[in-house]
PDB file of C-alpha atoms in Angstrom:
ATOM      1  CA  MET A   1     -19.860  74.211  26.755  1.00  0.00           C
ATOM      2  CA  GLY A   2     -17.677  73.298  23.349  1.00  0.00           C
ATOM      3  CA  ALA A   3     -17.534  74.887  20.403  1.00  0.00           C
ATOM      4  CA  PRO A   4     -20.545  73.468  17.715  1.00  0.00           C
ATOM      5  CA  PRO A   5     -19.401  70.577  14.991  1.00  0.00           C
ATOM      6  CA  PHE A   6     -19.960  73.461  13.300  1.00  0.00           C
ATOM      7  CA  HIS A   7     -19.597  76.616  11.070  1.00  0.00           C
ATOM      8  CA  ILE A   8     -21.870  78.721   8.958  1.00  0.00           C
ATOM      9  CA  GLU A   9     -20.048  81.490   6.830  1.00  0.00           C
ATOM     10  CA  PHE A  10     -22.470  83.935   6.224  1.00  0.00           C
ATOM     11  CA  GLY A  11     -22.484  86.454   2.855  1.00  0.00           C
ATOM     12  CA  ALA A  12     -25.143  88.659   0.838  1.00  0.00           C
ATOM     13  CA  ALA A  13     -26.577  88.109  -2.132  1.00  0.00           C
ATOM     14  CA  ASP A  14     -28.637  89.110  -4.600  1.00  0.00           C
ATOM     15  CA  TYR A  15     -31.761  87.529  -3.838  1.00  0.00           C
ATOM     16  CA  GLY A  16     -30.471  87.804  -0.428  1.00  0.00           C
ATOM     17  CA  LEU A  17     -28.350  86.174   1.838  1.00  0.00           C
ATOM     18  CA  ARG A  18     -25.977  83.034   1.575  1.00  0.00           C
ATOM     19  CA  ALA A  19     -25.447  80.564   3.920  1.00  0.00           C
ATOM     20  CA  TRP A  20     -22.222  78.526   3.624  1.00  0.00           C
ATOM     21  CA  VAL A  21     -21.842  75.426   6.610  1.00  0.00           C
ATOM     22  CA  THR A  22     -18.644  73.601   6.976  1.00  0.00           C
ATOM     23  CA  GLY A  23     -18.538  71.100  10.044  1.00  0.00           C
ATOM     24  CA  THR A  24     -19.240  68.082  11.263  1.00  0.00           C
ATOM     25  CA  ASN A  25     -23.239  66.048  11.534  1.00  0.00           C
ATOM     26  CA  GLY A  26     -24.236  62.119  12.156  1.00  0.00           C
ATOM     27  CA  THR A  27     -27.398  63.649  14.910  1.00  0.00           C
ATOM     28  CA  LEU A  28     -30.524  65.513  14.479  1.00  0.00           C
ATOM     29  CA  GLU A  29     -29.301  67.443  18.064  1.00  0.00           C
ATOM     30  CA  THR A  30     -26.583  69.364  15.599  1.00  0.00           C
ATOM     31  CA  THR A  31     -28.929  69.819  12.641  1.00  0.00           C
ATOM     32  CA  LEU A  32     -31.038  71.186  14.533  1.00  0.00           C
ATOM     33  CA  ALA A  33     -28.918  73.999  16.040  1.00  0.00           C
ATOM     34  CA  CYS A  34     -26.836  74.789  12.544  1.00  0.00           C
ATOM     35  CA  TRP A  35     -30.585  75.466  11.549  1.00  0.00           C
ATOM     36  CA  ARG A  36     -31.456  77.852  14.421  1.00  0.00           C
ATOM     37  CA  ALA A  37     -28.207  79.417  14.231  1.00  0.00           C
ATOM     38  CA  ILE A  38     -29.185  80.400  10.557  1.00  0.00           C
ATOM     39  CA  ALA A  39     -33.186  81.236  11.156  1.00  0.00           C
ATOM     40  CA  GLU A  40     -31.675  83.121  13.588  1.00  0.00           C
ATOM     41  CA  GLU A  41     -29.204  85.198  10.985  1.00  0.00           C
ATOM     42  CA  VAL A  42     -32.035  85.248   9.177  1.00  0.00           C
ATOM     43  CA  ARG A  43     -34.532  87.173  12.042  1.00  0.00           C
ATOM     44  CA  ARG A  44     -31.705  89.375  11.794  1.00  0.00           C
ATOM     45  CA  LEU A  45     -31.874  90.114   8.566  1.00  0.00           C
ATOM     46  CA  ALA A  46     -35.038  89.140   7.125  1.00  0.00           C
ATOM     47  CA  PRO A  47     -33.650  88.115   3.204  1.00  0.00           C
ATOM     48  CA  PRO A  48     -36.740  87.511   0.706  1.00  0.00           C
ATOM     49  CA  GLY A  49     -33.817  84.561   0.071  1.00  0.00           C
ATOM     50  CA  LEU A  50     -31.306  81.913   1.584  1.00  0.00           C
ATOM     51  CA  LEU A  51     -29.170  79.340  -0.515  1.00  0.00           C
ATOM     52  CA  VAL A  52     -27.636  77.390   2.070  1.00  0.00           C
ATOM     53  CA  VAL A  53     -24.782  75.166   0.989  1.00  0.00           C
ATOM     54  CA  ASP A  54     -23.629  72.364   3.363  1.00  0.00           C
ATOM     55  CA  ASP A  55     -20.213  71.008   2.672  1.00  0.00           C
ATOM     56  CA  MET A  56     -20.267  69.109   6.060  1.00  0.00           C
ATOM     57  CA  GLU A  57     -18.764  65.405   7.077  1.00  0.00           C
ATOM     58  CA  GLY A  58     -21.069  63.242   8.791  1.00  0.00           C
ATOM     59  CA  LEU A  59     -23.887  61.742   7.777  1.00  0.00           C
ATOM     60  CA  PRO A  60     -27.215  63.444   7.919  1.00  0.00           C
ATOM     61  CA  PRO A  61     -29.879  62.577  10.110  1.00  0.00           C
ATOM     62  CA  PRO A  62     -32.174  59.344   8.939  1.00  0.00           C
ATOM     63  CA  PRO A  63     -35.133  59.743   7.019  1.00  0.00           C
ATOM     64  CA  GLU A  64     -37.568  58.554   9.492  1.00  0.00           C
ATOM     65  CA  GLN A  65     -35.801  62.430  11.971  1.00  0.00           C
ATOM     66  CA  LEU A  66     -36.728  64.264   9.385  1.00  0.00           C
ATOM     67  CA  LEU A  67     -40.326  64.608  10.890  1.00  0.00           C
ATOM     68  CA  GLN A  68     -39.096  66.042  14.168  1.00  0.00           C
ATOM     69  CA  PHE A  69     -36.897  68.606  12.748  1.00  0.00           C
ATOM     70  CA  VAL A  70     -40.140  70.319  11.003  1.00  0.00           C
ATOM     71  CA  GLN A  71     -41.989  70.735  14.014  1.00  0.00           C
ATOM     72  CA  ALA A  72     -39.156  71.877  16.291  1.00  0.00           C
ATOM     73  CA  MET A  73     -37.666  74.790  13.306  1.00  0.00           C
ATOM     74  CA  ARG A  74     -41.849  75.520  13.716  1.00  0.00           C
ATOM     75  CA  GLY A  75     -41.667  79.337  14.521  1.00  0.00           C
ATOM     76  CA  GLN A  76     -37.698  80.006  13.604  1.00  0.00           C
ATOM     77  CA  GLY A  77     -38.965  83.113  11.489  1.00  0.00           C
ATOM     78  CA  MET A  78     -37.973  81.159   8.813  1.00  0.00           C
ATOM     79  CA  GLU A  79     -41.535  80.386   7.241  1.00  0.00           C
ATOM     80  CA  ALA A  80     -42.116  84.359   4.365  1.00  0.00           C
ATOM     81  CA  VAL A  81     -38.243  83.321   3.096  1.00  0.00           C
ATOM     82  CA  ARG A  82     -37.851  81.047  -0.241  1.00  0.00           C
ATOM     83  CA  ILE A  83     -35.499  78.723   0.619  1.00  0.00           C
ATOM     84  CA  ALA A  84     -32.840  76.896  -1.597  1.00  0.00           C
ATOM     85  CA  TYR A  85     -30.626  74.512  -0.187  1.00  0.00           C
ATOM     86  CA  VAL A  86     -27.220  72.692  -2.535  1.00  0.00           C
ATOM     87  CA  GLU A  87     -25.815  69.208  -0.513  1.00  0.00           C
ATOM     88  CA  LYS A  88     -22.239  69.471  -1.638  1.00  0.00           C
ATOM     89  CA  HIS A  89     -21.451  65.795  -1.246  1.00  0.00           C
ATOM     90  CA  VAL A  90     -22.996  63.797  -2.943  1.00  0.00           C
ATOM     91  CA  GLU A  91     -23.123  60.300  -1.090  1.00  0.00           C
ATOM     92  CA  GLN A  92     -25.467  61.980   1.689  1.00  0.00           C
ATOM     93  CA  ILE A  93     -28.245  62.235  -0.249  1.00  0.00           C
ATOM     94  CA  PRO A  94     -30.553  59.398   0.761  1.00  0.00           C
ATOM     95  CA  GLN A  95     -30.804  56.867  -1.760  1.00  0.00           C
TER      96      GLN A  95
END
């Protein structure tokens, strides 16, 4: 099994935890692997808040896969954490 197509740099902040994500996205599997890695760090540190800066190349999974993503993330330990998400590449924001 090779390295994941993404890298996450974690850092502490006054609001809790910052996760800066780089690499290549394009599949639901990559998105889930990335967010599960973030959830693992959230479970380890139990921050009150989380800022995710998505600086990944490639297209995000299609909007119709959003429900699958949300259902797959249930029970991952992020339910009580305030989350802010920033997409660095405006062309990747669905219209």
